[in-house]
PDB file of C-alpha atoms in Angstrom:
ATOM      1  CA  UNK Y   1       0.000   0.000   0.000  1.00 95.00           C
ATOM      2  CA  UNK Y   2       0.983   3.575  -0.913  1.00 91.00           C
ATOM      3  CA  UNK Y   3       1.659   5.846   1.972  1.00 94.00           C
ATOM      4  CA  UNK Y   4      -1.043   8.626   0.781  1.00 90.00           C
ATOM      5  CA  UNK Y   5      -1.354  11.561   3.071  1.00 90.00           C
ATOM      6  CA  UNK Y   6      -3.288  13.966   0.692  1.00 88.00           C
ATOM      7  CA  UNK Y   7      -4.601  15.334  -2.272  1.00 88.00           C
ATOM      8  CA  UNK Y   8      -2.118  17.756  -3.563  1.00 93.00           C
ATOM      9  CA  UNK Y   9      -3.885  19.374  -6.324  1.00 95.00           C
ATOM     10  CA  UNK Y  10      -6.844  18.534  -9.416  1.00 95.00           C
ATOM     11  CA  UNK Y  11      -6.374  19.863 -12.509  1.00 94.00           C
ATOM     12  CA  UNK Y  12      -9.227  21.650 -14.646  1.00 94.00           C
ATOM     13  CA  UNK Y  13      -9.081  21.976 -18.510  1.00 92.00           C
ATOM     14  CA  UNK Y  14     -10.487  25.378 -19.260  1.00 93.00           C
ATOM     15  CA  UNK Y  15     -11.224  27.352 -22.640  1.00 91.00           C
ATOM     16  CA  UNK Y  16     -11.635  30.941 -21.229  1.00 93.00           C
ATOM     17  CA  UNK Y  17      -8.607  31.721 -19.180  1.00 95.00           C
ATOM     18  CA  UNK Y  18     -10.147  35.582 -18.107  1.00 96.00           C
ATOM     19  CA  UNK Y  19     -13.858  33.930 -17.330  1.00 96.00           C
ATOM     20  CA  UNK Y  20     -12.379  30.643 -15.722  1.00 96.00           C
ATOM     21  CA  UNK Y  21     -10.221  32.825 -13.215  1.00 98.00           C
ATOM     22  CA  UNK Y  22     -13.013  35.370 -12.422  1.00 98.00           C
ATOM     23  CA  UNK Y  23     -15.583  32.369 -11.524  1.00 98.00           C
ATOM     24  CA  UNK Y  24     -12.505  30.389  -9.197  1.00 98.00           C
ATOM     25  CA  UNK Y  25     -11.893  33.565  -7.660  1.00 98.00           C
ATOM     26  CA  UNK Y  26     -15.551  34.012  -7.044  1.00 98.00           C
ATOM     27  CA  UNK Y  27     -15.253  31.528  -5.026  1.00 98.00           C
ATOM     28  CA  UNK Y  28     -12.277  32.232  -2.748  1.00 98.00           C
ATOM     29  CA  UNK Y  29      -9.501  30.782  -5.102  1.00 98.00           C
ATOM     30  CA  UNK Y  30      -6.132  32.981  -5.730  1.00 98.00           C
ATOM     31  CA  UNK Y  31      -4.166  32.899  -8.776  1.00 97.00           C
ATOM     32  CA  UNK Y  32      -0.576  32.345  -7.505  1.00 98.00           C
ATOM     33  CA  UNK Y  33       1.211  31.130 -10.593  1.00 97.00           C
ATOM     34  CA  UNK Y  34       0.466  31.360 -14.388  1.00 96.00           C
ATOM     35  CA  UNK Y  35       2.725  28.291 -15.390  1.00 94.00           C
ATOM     36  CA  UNK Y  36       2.669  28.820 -19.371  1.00 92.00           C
ATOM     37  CA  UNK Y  37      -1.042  28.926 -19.890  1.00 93.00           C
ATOM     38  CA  UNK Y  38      -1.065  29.350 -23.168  1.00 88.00           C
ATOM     39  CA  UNK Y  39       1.913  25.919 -23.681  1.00 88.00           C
ATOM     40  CA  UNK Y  40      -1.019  24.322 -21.641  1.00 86.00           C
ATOM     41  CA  UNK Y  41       1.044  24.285 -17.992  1.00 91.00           C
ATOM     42  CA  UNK Y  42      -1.007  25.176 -14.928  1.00 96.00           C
ATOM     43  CA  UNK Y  43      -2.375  28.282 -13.679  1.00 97.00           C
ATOM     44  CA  UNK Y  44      -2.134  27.562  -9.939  1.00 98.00           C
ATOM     45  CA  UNK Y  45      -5.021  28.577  -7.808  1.00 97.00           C
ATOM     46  CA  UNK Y  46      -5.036  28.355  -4.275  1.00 97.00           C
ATOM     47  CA  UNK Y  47      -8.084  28.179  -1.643  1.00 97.00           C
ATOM     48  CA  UNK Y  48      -7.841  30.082   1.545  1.00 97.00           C
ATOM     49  CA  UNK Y  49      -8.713  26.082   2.887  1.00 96.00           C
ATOM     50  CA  UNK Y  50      -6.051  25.020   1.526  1.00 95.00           C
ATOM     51  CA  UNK Y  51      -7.544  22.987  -1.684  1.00 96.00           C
ATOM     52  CA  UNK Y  52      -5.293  23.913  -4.803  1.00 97.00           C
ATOM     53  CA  UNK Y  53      -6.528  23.628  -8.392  1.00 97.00           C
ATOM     54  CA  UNK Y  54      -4.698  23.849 -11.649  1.00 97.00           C
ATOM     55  CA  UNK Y  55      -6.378  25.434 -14.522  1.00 96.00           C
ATOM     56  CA  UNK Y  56      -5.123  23.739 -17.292  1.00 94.00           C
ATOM     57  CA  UNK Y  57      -5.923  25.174 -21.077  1.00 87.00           C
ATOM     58  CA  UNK Y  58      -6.538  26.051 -23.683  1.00 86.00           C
ATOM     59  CA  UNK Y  59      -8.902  23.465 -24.356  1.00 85.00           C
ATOM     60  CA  UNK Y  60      -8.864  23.201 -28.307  1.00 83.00           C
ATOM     61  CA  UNK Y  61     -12.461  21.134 -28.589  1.00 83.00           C
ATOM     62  CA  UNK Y  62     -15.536  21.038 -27.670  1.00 82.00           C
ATOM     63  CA  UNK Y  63     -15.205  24.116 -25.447  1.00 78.00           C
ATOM     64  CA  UNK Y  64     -18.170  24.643 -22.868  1.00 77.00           C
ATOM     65  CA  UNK Y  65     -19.122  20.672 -23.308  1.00 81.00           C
ATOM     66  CA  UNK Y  66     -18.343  18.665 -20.834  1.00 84.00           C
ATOM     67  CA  UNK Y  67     -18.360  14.859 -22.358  1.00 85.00           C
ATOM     68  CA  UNK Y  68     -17.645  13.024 -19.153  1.00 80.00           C
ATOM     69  CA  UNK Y  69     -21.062  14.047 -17.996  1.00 84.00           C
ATOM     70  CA  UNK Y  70     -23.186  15.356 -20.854  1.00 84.00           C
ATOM     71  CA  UNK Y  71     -22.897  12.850 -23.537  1.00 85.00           C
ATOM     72  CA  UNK Y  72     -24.840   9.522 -24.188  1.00 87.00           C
ATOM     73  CA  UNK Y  73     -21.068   7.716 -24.466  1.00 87.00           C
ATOM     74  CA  UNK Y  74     -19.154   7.406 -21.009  1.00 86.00           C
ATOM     75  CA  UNK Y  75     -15.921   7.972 -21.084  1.00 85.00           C
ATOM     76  CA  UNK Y  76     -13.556   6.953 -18.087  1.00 87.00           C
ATOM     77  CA  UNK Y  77     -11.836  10.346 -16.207  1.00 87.00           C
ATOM     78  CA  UNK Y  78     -12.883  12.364 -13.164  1.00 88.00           C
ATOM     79  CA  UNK Y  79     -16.297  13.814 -13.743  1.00 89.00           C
ATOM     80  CA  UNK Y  80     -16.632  16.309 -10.314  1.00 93.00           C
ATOM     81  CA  UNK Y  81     -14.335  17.668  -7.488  1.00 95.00           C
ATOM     82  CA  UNK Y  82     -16.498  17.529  -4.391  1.00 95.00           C
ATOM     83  CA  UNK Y  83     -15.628  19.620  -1.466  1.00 95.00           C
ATOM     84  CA  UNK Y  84     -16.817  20.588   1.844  1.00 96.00           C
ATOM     85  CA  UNK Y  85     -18.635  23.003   3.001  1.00 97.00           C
ATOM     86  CA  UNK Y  86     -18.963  24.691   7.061  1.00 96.00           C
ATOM     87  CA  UNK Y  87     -22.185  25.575   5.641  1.00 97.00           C
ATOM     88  CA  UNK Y  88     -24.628  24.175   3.528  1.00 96.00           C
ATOM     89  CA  UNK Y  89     -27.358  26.986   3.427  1.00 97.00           C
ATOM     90  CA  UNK Y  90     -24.981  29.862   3.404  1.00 97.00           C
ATOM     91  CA  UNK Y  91     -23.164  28.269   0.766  1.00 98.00           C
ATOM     92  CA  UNK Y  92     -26.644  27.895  -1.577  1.00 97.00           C
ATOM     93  CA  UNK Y  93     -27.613  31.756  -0.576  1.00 98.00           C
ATOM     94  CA  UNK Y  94     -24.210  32.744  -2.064  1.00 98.00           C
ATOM     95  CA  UNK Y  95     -24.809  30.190  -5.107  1.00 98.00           C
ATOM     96  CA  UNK Y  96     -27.795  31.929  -5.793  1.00 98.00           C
ATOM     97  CA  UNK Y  97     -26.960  35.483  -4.886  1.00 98.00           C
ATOM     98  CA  UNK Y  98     -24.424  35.270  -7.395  1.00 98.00           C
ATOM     99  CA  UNK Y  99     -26.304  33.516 -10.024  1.00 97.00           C
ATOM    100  CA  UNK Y 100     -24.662  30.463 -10.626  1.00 98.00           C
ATOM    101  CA  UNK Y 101     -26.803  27.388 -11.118  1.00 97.00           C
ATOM    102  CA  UNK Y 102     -27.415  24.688  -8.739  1.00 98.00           C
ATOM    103  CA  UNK Y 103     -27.569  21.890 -11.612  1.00 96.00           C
ATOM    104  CA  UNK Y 104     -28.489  19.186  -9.381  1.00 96.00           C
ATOM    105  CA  UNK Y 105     -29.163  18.592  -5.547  1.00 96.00           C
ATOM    106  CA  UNK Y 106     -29.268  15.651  -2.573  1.00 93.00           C
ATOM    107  CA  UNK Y 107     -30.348  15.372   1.080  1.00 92.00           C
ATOM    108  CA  UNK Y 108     -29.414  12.370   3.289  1.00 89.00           C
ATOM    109  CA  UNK Y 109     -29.096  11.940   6.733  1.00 87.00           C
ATOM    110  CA  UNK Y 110     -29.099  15.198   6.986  1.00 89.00           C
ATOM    111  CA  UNK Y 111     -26.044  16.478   4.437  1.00 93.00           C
ATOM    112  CA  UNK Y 112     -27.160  18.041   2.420  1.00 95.00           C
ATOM    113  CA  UNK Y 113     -25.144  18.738  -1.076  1.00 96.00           C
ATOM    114  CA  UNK Y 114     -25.637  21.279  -4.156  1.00 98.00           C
ATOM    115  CA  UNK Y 115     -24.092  20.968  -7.337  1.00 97.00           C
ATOM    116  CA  UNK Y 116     -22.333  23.711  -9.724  1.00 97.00           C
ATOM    117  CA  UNK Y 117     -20.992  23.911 -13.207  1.00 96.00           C
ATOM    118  CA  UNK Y 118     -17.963  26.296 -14.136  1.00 96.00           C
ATOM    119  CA  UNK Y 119     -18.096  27.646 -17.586  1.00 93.00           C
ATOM    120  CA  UNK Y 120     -17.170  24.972 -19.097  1.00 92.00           C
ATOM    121  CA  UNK Y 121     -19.679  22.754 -17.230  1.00 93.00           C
ATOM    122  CA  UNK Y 122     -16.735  20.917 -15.378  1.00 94.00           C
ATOM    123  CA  UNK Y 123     -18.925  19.689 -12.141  1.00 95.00           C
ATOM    124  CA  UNK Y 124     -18.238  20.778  -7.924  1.00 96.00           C
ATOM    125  CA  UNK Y 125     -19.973  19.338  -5.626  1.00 96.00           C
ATOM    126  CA  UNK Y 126     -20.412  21.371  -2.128  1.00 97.00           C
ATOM    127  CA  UNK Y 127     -21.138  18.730   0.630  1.00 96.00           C
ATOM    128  CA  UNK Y 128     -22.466  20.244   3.326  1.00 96.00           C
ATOM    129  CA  UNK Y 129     -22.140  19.266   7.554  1.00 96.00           C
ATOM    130  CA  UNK Y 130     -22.479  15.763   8.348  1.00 92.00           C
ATOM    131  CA  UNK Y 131     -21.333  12.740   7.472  1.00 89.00           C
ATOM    132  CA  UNK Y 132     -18.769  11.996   4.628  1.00 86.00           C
ATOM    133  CA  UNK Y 133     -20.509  10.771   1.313  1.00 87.00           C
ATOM    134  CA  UNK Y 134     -18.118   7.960   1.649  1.00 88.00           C
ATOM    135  CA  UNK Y 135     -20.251   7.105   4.767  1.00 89.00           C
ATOM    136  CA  UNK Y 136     -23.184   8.179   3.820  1.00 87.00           C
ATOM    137  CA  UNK Y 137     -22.853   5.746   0.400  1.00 88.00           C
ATOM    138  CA  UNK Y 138     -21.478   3.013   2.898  1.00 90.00           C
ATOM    139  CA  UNK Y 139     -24.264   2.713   5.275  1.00 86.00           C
ATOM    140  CA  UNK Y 140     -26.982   3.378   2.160  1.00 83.00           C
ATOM    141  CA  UNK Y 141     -25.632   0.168  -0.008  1.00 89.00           C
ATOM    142  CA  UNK Y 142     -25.013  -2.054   3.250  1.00 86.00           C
ATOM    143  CA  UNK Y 143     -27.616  -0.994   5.624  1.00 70.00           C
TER     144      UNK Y 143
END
């Protein structure tokens, strides 16, 4: 077994550099490297939490699709970056306040979760309070 202690960073093909940085930075993320955007290297964005994510670009198809999630054909790769949230009601008031769409939405056992597209319908998941989905999956499938 591998000795993981953490995620160290996801990276996020993006089409718009300007947009894709004004919507991470809308919510809390920092541009604190440009690493040759335009050769397709990482611009490095950093949460105040902690959570760093690489926008990676620019994408030279299918720009604003997402085909991991949106067409018929499944394709293997990561499909959404969930993260969580202190709170799940003040994080949907600033969703909405700032008019991004909730695309999709679950309750269970009390966690309650809200899901987001960036502009180019890449997918984050907010997890609110409560048990981890892990769990909440775990005791679900095997009572």
């Amino acid at each position: 077994m591998l000795d993981i202690k953490n995620f160290d960073h996801i990276g996020i093909r993006i089409s718009d550099r300007d947009a894709s940085v004004a919507f991470y930075e809308l919510l809390g993320f920092q541009m604190i490297a440009d690493g040759g955007y335009d050769k397709g290297h990482p611009l490095v964005m950093l949460h105040p939490s902690g959570i760093n994510i690489n926008l990676l670009g620019p994408a030279t198809a299918k720009a604003g699709e997402n085909v991991l999630m949106d067409e018929a054909k499944k394709y293997p790769g990561i499909t959404h970056l969930a993260v969580k949230v202190k709170d799940a009601e003040a994080t949907e008031t600033f969703v909405i306040e700032n008019s991004i769409e909730i695309t999709g939405r679950r309750e269970f056992r009390g966690t309650k979760t809200i899901f987001i597209r960036d502009l180019d319908r890449n997918v984050l998941e907010f997890v609110g309070p409560g048990p981890s989905v892990a769990q909440l999956i775990a005791e679900h499938t095997h009572g």
